[in-house]
Amino acid sequence: MTSPDSTPSTPADRIRNAVARRVPGRSLEGPFYTDREFFDFDIAAVFARQWIAVAVDAELPEPGDRTSVEIGPYSVLLVRDDEEKLRAFHNVCRHRGARLVEGDDGSAGNLVCGYHKWTYGLDGRLLHAPSQPAGFDRACFGLAPVHLRSVGGLVFVCLAEQPPAGFDEAASRIEPYLLPHDLSRAKVAARSELVEEGNWKLVMENNRECYHCDEHPELLRTFFPTYGYSEADIPLRLRPAHQRYLRADAELRATFERLGLPYTLVEELDDRSTAFRIQRDALDLAGESFTPDGTAACRRLLGDLPTARLGHLALHLQPNSWFHVLADHAIAFSVLPLAADRTLLRTTWLVHPEAQEGVDYDPDTLQRVWRATNEQDARLVALAQRGVSGPAYRPGPYAPTEYQVEAFCSWYIARLREELNR
Ligand code: 3BY
Ligand code: FES
Ligand code: FE
């Protein structure tokens, strides 16, 4: 690789220059979304360093349950051990490196490698390695652990040896909002894995604004399109919706106060490592759920909450997740990079553990709005990817209502700077 003046430049130089050129308030230059070396750097600087949302507790309800998640080139094995504690390991056998658990979820007393049958306990200890010589020390070959934290039933892992500071503090602020919904005991009602034809950052940026929300007719039945607008910037055509929002919001606040539910907006989207936004927010129409008329999609309420009319608790975290937690169900979204131009969006729908499919909820009704919304977003992300991949693309300006997109990009650039200075 040579630069225009023919001095050799390394990938780190190209990334360093692009980071230095980044204009705040504008979208990122093309290579951030298209270039293989930038993608690899994203894995090193973000996905291998930060706390990454990968799953929900409810995906592994019983001891022995296991699942695996791919984070770029890493594969992480999640298991619930005999003490019901969730653990994460690198999904790599300590013999000759075979992938230990392939594919979907399952349950097992032990983890047996499919190659030469090395056998690990659910705590990662190597229990059995056939035909090794006397003196072979099994204690030296346990599975390599990965840091794991469950926050009110949402599972995060960190691949770094030394996780970034601040996560526990953020978790302790987020957890009180989540606990009334009792997500760690909830049941997975549905899951979807959508491969989007775009860079992971385009998926995230798209999630951080409602400037494009006209593309979501199903969602907009109940989701207020004024999300992200400051009072002064609300366009004329959204004023009637805003009036409805103000009324619903006032009523909701009274409910939250009465029930003692935390609801105030916490928005810490600055460049610190653990950046997040959390807020209980009103929904339109019946105000209960993401359905055509806003009424609950599931009759049994999470945590046996006393009313379905709680709007939605919206939680957005850097770098890769968002959640909508309602009275009747919750939806977890995690974004996992596959390649510079391909991204996996995992969506999980949760309901009360005793809610019965076909009796308390219809799975199609439960998923309809966000399946449609995800597909619509995937189309927009693919459009954006095609545009930014061409030579004519230049970074463009964010509108005020896209301030959370800017916050995401500036947080991301801060992570690249950290990595470049390491
Ligand atoms: O999931 C979200 O938070 C949404 C949906 C619409 C725009 N975005 C803010
Ligand atoms: Fe796992 Fe040989 S690679 S037992
Ligand atoms: Fe969208």
XYZ file of C-alpha atoms and ligand atoms in Angstrom:
436
model
C 0.000 0.000 0.000
C 1.449 3.391 -0.970
C 0.172 6.882 -0.290
C -0.006 9.502 -3.105
C 3.521 10.710 -2.425
C 4.719 7.100 -2.602
C 5.844 6.801 1.009
C 4.759 3.386 2.248
C 1.812 3.544 4.623
C 0.660 0.845 7.001
C -3.006 0.157 7.802
C -2.472 1.880 11.163
C -1.203 5.002 9.331
C -4.241 5.065 7.065
C -6.562 4.644 10.034
C -4.666 7.260 12.046
C -4.985 9.745 9.166
C -8.671 9.044 8.662
C -9.284 9.438 12.418
C -7.380 12.750 12.412
C -9.459 13.985 9.447
C -12.801 13.123 11.100
C -15.022 16.190 11.190
C -17.384 16.135 14.202
C -21.016 16.456 13.146
C -20.399 14.669 9.874
C -20.712 11.032 8.870
C -17.534 8.962 8.624
C -15.375 8.608 5.521
C -16.046 5.647 3.215
C -13.212 3.322 4.285
C -14.610 3.141 7.823
C -17.535 1.233 6.325
C -15.905 -0.647 3.487
C -12.242 -1.367 4.129
C -11.102 -4.757 5.417
C -8.253 -3.264 7.428
C -10.533 -0.740 9.086
C -12.912 -3.601 9.869
C -10.136 -5.619 11.507
C -9.178 -2.547 13.504
C -12.798 -2.147 14.660
C -12.653 -5.679 16.019
C -9.413 -4.938 17.882
C -10.413 -1.484 19.139
C -14.081 -2.076 19.916
C -15.272 -5.689 19.920
C -12.188 -7.202 21.574
C -11.967 -4.372 24.149
C -15.424 -3.255 25.204
C -18.372 -4.872 26.960
C -20.458 -6.392 24.181
C -24.130 -7.341 24.523
C -24.454 -10.893 23.235
C -27.479 -12.608 24.751
C -30.110 -12.600 27.475
C -30.098 -14.794 30.597
C -33.353 -16.366 29.499
C -31.630 -18.053 26.563
C -29.874 -20.317 29.068
C -32.458 -21.000 31.765
C -31.157 -24.361 33.116
C -27.798 -25.694 34.336
C -26.048 -27.267 31.356
C -27.641 -24.926 28.807
C -25.138 -23.546 26.361
C -24.963 -21.381 23.296
C -22.228 -19.782 21.246
C -21.888 -16.301 19.791
C -19.511 -15.161 17.083
C -17.914 -11.768 17.669
C -15.906 -11.111 14.512
C -13.195 -13.814 14.469
C -13.918 -14.796 18.089
C -16.368 -17.442 19.135
C -17.636 -17.214 22.685
C -19.271 -20.107 24.463
C -21.918 -19.241 27.062
C -22.939 -21.886 29.584
C -24.997 -22.037 32.730
C -23.047 -24.067 35.269
C -24.331 -26.427 37.960
C -24.582 -23.540 40.433
C -26.802 -21.754 37.883
C -24.117 -19.183 37.256
C -23.571 -17.970 33.702
C -20.045 -18.344 32.418
C -18.301 -17.480 29.170
C -15.286 -19.153 27.586
C -13.398 -18.936 24.354
C -15.041 -21.593 22.223
C -11.691 -23.153 21.377
C -10.495 -26.564 22.534
C -7.235 -26.438 24.478
C -5.945 -29.546 22.652
C -5.570 -28.587 19.000
C -7.970 -25.713 18.875
C -11.119 -27.221 17.418
C -14.302 -25.222 17.802
C -15.890 -26.798 20.844
C -19.543 -26.016 20.374
C -20.821 -25.494 16.865
C -24.164 -24.120 15.866
C -27.186 -23.676 17.976
C -28.179 -23.987 21.577
C -28.162 -27.210 23.476
C -27.727 -28.696 26.885
C -25.057 -30.980 28.260
C -23.554 -32.113 31.555
C -20.062 -31.649 30.140
C -18.540 -30.046 27.082
C -16.968 -32.674 24.858
C -14.759 -31.669 21.946
C -15.867 -33.346 18.748
C -12.296 -33.980 17.597
C -10.441 -36.097 20.204
C -13.023 -36.006 22.993
C -11.300 -33.740 25.478
C -14.016 -33.195 28.044
C -14.581 -30.019 30.052
C -16.859 -29.301 33.000
C -19.355 -26.469 32.850
C -16.877 -24.482 34.954
C -14.315 -24.814 32.133
C -12.051 -27.298 33.920
C -10.562 -30.028 31.745
C -11.961 -33.249 33.239
C -10.733 -35.858 30.820
C -8.159 -36.037 28.026
C -7.935 -39.551 26.603
C -4.562 -41.310 26.261
C -2.343 -38.523 27.581
C 0.902 -39.701 29.240
C 1.354 -39.959 33.000
C 2.199 -36.563 34.412
C -0.136 -34.722 32.031
C -1.527 -31.852 34.073
C -5.174 -31.284 33.224
C -5.207 -28.178 35.396
C -3.082 -26.390 32.784
C -5.625 -26.860 30.007
C -8.938 -25.513 31.203
C -11.030 -23.423 28.811
C -9.909 -19.815 28.583
C -12.489 -17.683 30.424
C -14.138 -14.576 29.000
C -15.486 -11.868 31.332
C -19.263 -11.990 31.665
C -21.795 -9.765 33.426
C -25.528 -10.116 33.572
C -27.294 -6.795 34.045
C -30.927 -7.305 35.009
C -31.075 -10.335 32.700
C -29.052 -8.871 29.793
C -25.752 -10.614 29.118
C -22.549 -8.789 28.257
C -19.101 -10.240 27.644
C -15.704 -8.605 27.419
C -12.901 -10.298 25.487
C -10.187 -8.026 26.853
C -7.958 -9.350 29.582
C -8.576 -6.117 31.466
C -12.131 -4.854 30.832
C -12.589 -1.098 30.551
C -13.477 0.754 33.735
C -16.945 2.014 34.510
C -19.150 -0.885 33.497
C -20.150 -1.923 37.002
C -21.069 1.635 37.840
C -23.212 1.954 34.708
C -24.773 -1.453 35.396
C -25.763 -0.393 38.893
C -27.584 2.584 37.429
C -29.307 0.600 34.685
C -30.355 -2.377 36.790
C -33.040 -0.632 38.915
C -34.918 0.221 35.707
C -34.829 -3.399 34.543
C -35.431 -5.367 37.734
C -39.225 -4.769 37.971
C -39.536 -6.613 34.635
C -37.731 -9.676 36.043
C -36.033 -10.440 32.734
C -33.610 -12.990 34.145
C -36.568 -15.307 34.814
C -38.389 -14.485 31.565
C -38.973 -16.907 28.711
C -37.680 -16.565 25.173
C -40.786 -16.382 22.994
C -38.963 -15.841 19.705
C -35.627 -15.044 18.135
C -34.502 -13.739 14.799
C -31.102 -13.528 13.158
C -31.041 -11.055 10.313
C -27.928 -10.626 8.188
C -27.763 -7.039 7.009
C -25.792 -5.999 3.934
C -23.939 -3.185 5.614
C -21.171 -2.301 8.038
C -22.014 -2.722 11.738
C -21.693 1.029 12.310
C -24.371 1.760 9.707
C -26.692 -0.587 11.609
C -25.931 1.260 14.843
C -26.158 4.742 13.336
C -29.494 3.873 11.797
C -30.790 2.804 15.217
C -29.772 6.079 16.800
C -32.205 8.376 14.998
C -35.840 8.622 14.058
C -35.172 11.016 11.171
C -35.985 8.061 8.907
C -38.990 6.832 10.887
C -41.448 7.457 8.036
C -40.085 4.172 6.719
C -41.653 2.383 9.707
C -45.462 2.565 9.337
C -46.056 -0.396 11.693
C -43.753 0.964 14.402
C -45.199 4.471 14.109
C -48.636 3.268 15.167
C -47.259 3.442 18.722
C -43.683 4.786 18.599
C -43.673 8.582 18.778
C -41.808 9.903 15.713
C -40.583 12.880 17.739
C -37.950 10.643 19.363
C -34.614 12.470 19.264
C -36.088 15.894 18.479
C -35.702 18.741 20.909
C -38.918 20.664 21.529
C -37.826 23.559 19.302
C -36.867 21.317 16.358
C -40.066 19.307 16.099
C -41.327 19.730 12.543
C -44.821 21.112 12.056
C -46.171 17.842 10.713
C -45.153 16.052 13.944
C -46.779 18.606 16.265
C -50.074 16.684 16.666
C -48.126 13.552 17.619
C -46.106 15.640 20.041
C -49.289 16.902 21.720
C -50.397 13.294 22.197
C -46.940 12.474 23.498
C -47.080 15.221 26.130
C -50.454 14.008 27.389
C -49.366 10.369 27.511
C -46.081 11.315 29.145
C -47.768 13.275 31.952
C -50.075 10.370 32.703
C -47.219 7.869 32.614
C -45.117 9.863 35.029
C -47.942 9.724 37.528
C -48.063 5.936 37.102
C -44.294 5.595 37.553
C -44.401 7.703 40.684
C -47.296 5.681 42.068
C -45.576 2.361 41.354
C -42.129 3.569 42.389
C -40.625 2.726 38.989
C -37.458 4.612 38.061
C -38.105 6.541 34.858
C -35.912 9.606 34.505
C -33.754 9.976 31.424
C -30.091 9.170 31.944
C -28.111 10.101 28.875
C -24.399 9.578 29.209
C -23.342 9.392 25.609
C -20.001 11.107 25.993
C -16.710 9.479 25.038
C -16.290 7.391 28.199
C -16.037 3.690 27.557
C -19.382 2.699 29.049
C -21.820 5.086 27.411
C -25.559 4.558 27.496
C -28.984 6.136 27.404
C -31.981 4.893 29.368
C -35.503 6.252 29.627
C -39.048 5.155 30.217
C -41.032 6.696 27.420
C -44.663 6.887 26.396
C -46.208 4.938 23.551
C -49.129 6.152 21.434
C -52.709 4.774 21.355
C -53.343 2.351 24.239
C -49.747 2.963 25.331
C -49.036 -0.648 26.314
C -47.151 -2.343 23.523
C -45.924 -2.303 19.919
C -49.195 -3.500 18.407
C -51.553 -1.895 15.857
C -53.787 -0.458 18.608
C -51.148 -0.255 21.316
C -52.714 -2.907 23.551
C -50.587 -5.604 25.145
C -49.424 -8.466 22.910
C -49.065 -10.764 25.907
C -51.691 -11.117 28.644
C -49.251 -12.250 31.340
C -47.145 -9.245 32.310
C -43.411 -9.388 32.960
C -42.589 -9.458 36.659
C -46.334 -9.578 37.327
C -46.403 -5.803 36.921
C -49.749 -4.349 38.012
C -50.539 -2.513 34.772
C -49.784 -3.000 31.097
C -49.748 0.716 30.448
C -46.097 1.510 31.107
C -44.961 2.645 27.657
C -41.493 1.341 26.892
C -38.208 1.392 28.702
C -35.659 2.206 26.019
C -32.035 1.331 26.698
C -29.316 2.131 24.197
C -25.696 1.175 24.802
C -22.488 1.676 22.916
C -21.219 -0.089 20.955
C -23.688 -2.734 19.836
C -27.073 -2.969 21.526
C -30.469 -1.570 22.321
C -33.484 -2.874 24.223
C -37.173 -2.094 24.483
C -38.670 -3.340 27.723
C -42.433 -3.122 28.043
C -44.902 -4.349 30.635
C -45.940 -7.319 28.501
C -42.703 -8.226 26.720
C -39.130 -7.182 26.121
C -37.002 -7.125 22.998
C -33.208 -7.319 22.974
C -31.168 -6.338 19.921
C -27.486 -7.045 19.496
C -25.359 -6.135 16.520
C -22.476 -8.422 15.638
C -19.999 -7.695 12.855
C -19.492 -10.376 10.202
C -17.427 -8.515 7.585
C -16.842 -4.898 6.552
C -20.115 -4.986 4.623
C -22.150 -7.594 6.524
C -23.634 -7.538 9.997
C -25.762 -9.862 12.076
C -28.685 -8.389 14.000
C -29.878 -10.770 16.714
C -33.337 -9.978 18.101
C -34.850 -11.814 21.057
C -38.425 -11.454 22.343
C -39.067 -12.214 26.013
C -42.306 -12.842 27.871
C -43.336 -13.910 31.386
C -41.994 -17.443 32.088
C -45.506 -18.820 32.466
C -47.032 -17.025 29.499
C -48.432 -19.647 27.178
C -48.071 -19.407 23.435
C -51.478 -19.403 21.751
C -53.193 -18.671 25.077
C -51.545 -15.551 26.485
C -49.826 -14.405 23.310
C -49.825 -14.994 19.612
C -46.169 -15.214 18.513
C -46.859 -13.508 15.167
C -48.551 -10.531 16.787
C -45.736 -10.338 19.324
C -43.022 -10.145 16.657
C -44.794 -8.443 13.781
C -43.801 -4.810 14.376
C -40.125 -5.342 15.049
C -39.704 -7.979 12.349
C -41.117 -5.434 9.889
C -39.038 -2.619 11.415
C -35.837 -4.669 11.295
C -36.453 -5.521 7.623
C -37.107 -1.874 6.809
C -33.950 -0.840 8.642
C -31.945 -3.554 6.863
C -33.076 -2.120 3.520
C -31.959 1.377 4.595
C -28.623 0.072 5.844
C -28.038 -1.729 2.534
C -28.868 1.472 0.641
C -26.400 3.402 2.778
C -23.711 0.740 2.360
C -24.062 0.890 -1.425
C -23.782 4.674 -1.376
C -20.791 4.988 0.933
C -18.959 2.302 -1.067
C -18.803 4.489 -4.166
C -16.117 7.034 -5.073
C -18.589 9.953 -5.013
C -19.453 9.587 -1.324
C -18.401 12.438 0.979
C -19.276 12.631 4.687
C -22.456 14.669 5.150
C -23.845 16.729 8.054
C -26.031 15.337 10.828
C -29.263 17.157 11.670
C -29.851 18.131 15.319
C -32.206 15.159 15.689
C -29.294 12.889 14.764
C -27.335 13.883 17.859
C -27.225 10.263 19.045
C -25.656 9.238 15.722
C -22.979 11.845 16.280
C -22.567 10.575 19.850
C -22.072 7.041 18.536
C -19.499 8.119 15.924
C -17.571 10.290 18.313
C -17.550 7.494 20.924
C -16.276 5.129 18.217
C -13.546 7.523 17.076
C -12.455 7.870 20.718
C -12.039 4.067 20.890
C -9.913 4.089 17.715
C -7.753 6.863 19.157
C -7.244 4.819 22.321
C -6.224 1.789 20.300
C -3.859 3.782 18.074
C -2.165 5.168 21.183
C -1.764 1.841 22.899
O -34.960 1.201 18.433
C -34.932 2.409 18.500
O -34.513 2.964 19.486
C -35.434 3.271 17.420
C -36.513 2.858 16.594
C -36.766 4.035 15.774
C -35.582 4.855 15.818
N -34.752 4.367 16.890
C -34.490 5.401 17.815
Fe -10.349 -30.863 20.910
Fe -8.439 -32.523 20.013
S -8.959 -30.546 19.292
S -9.877 -32.851 21.599
Fe -35.387 2.423 11.800
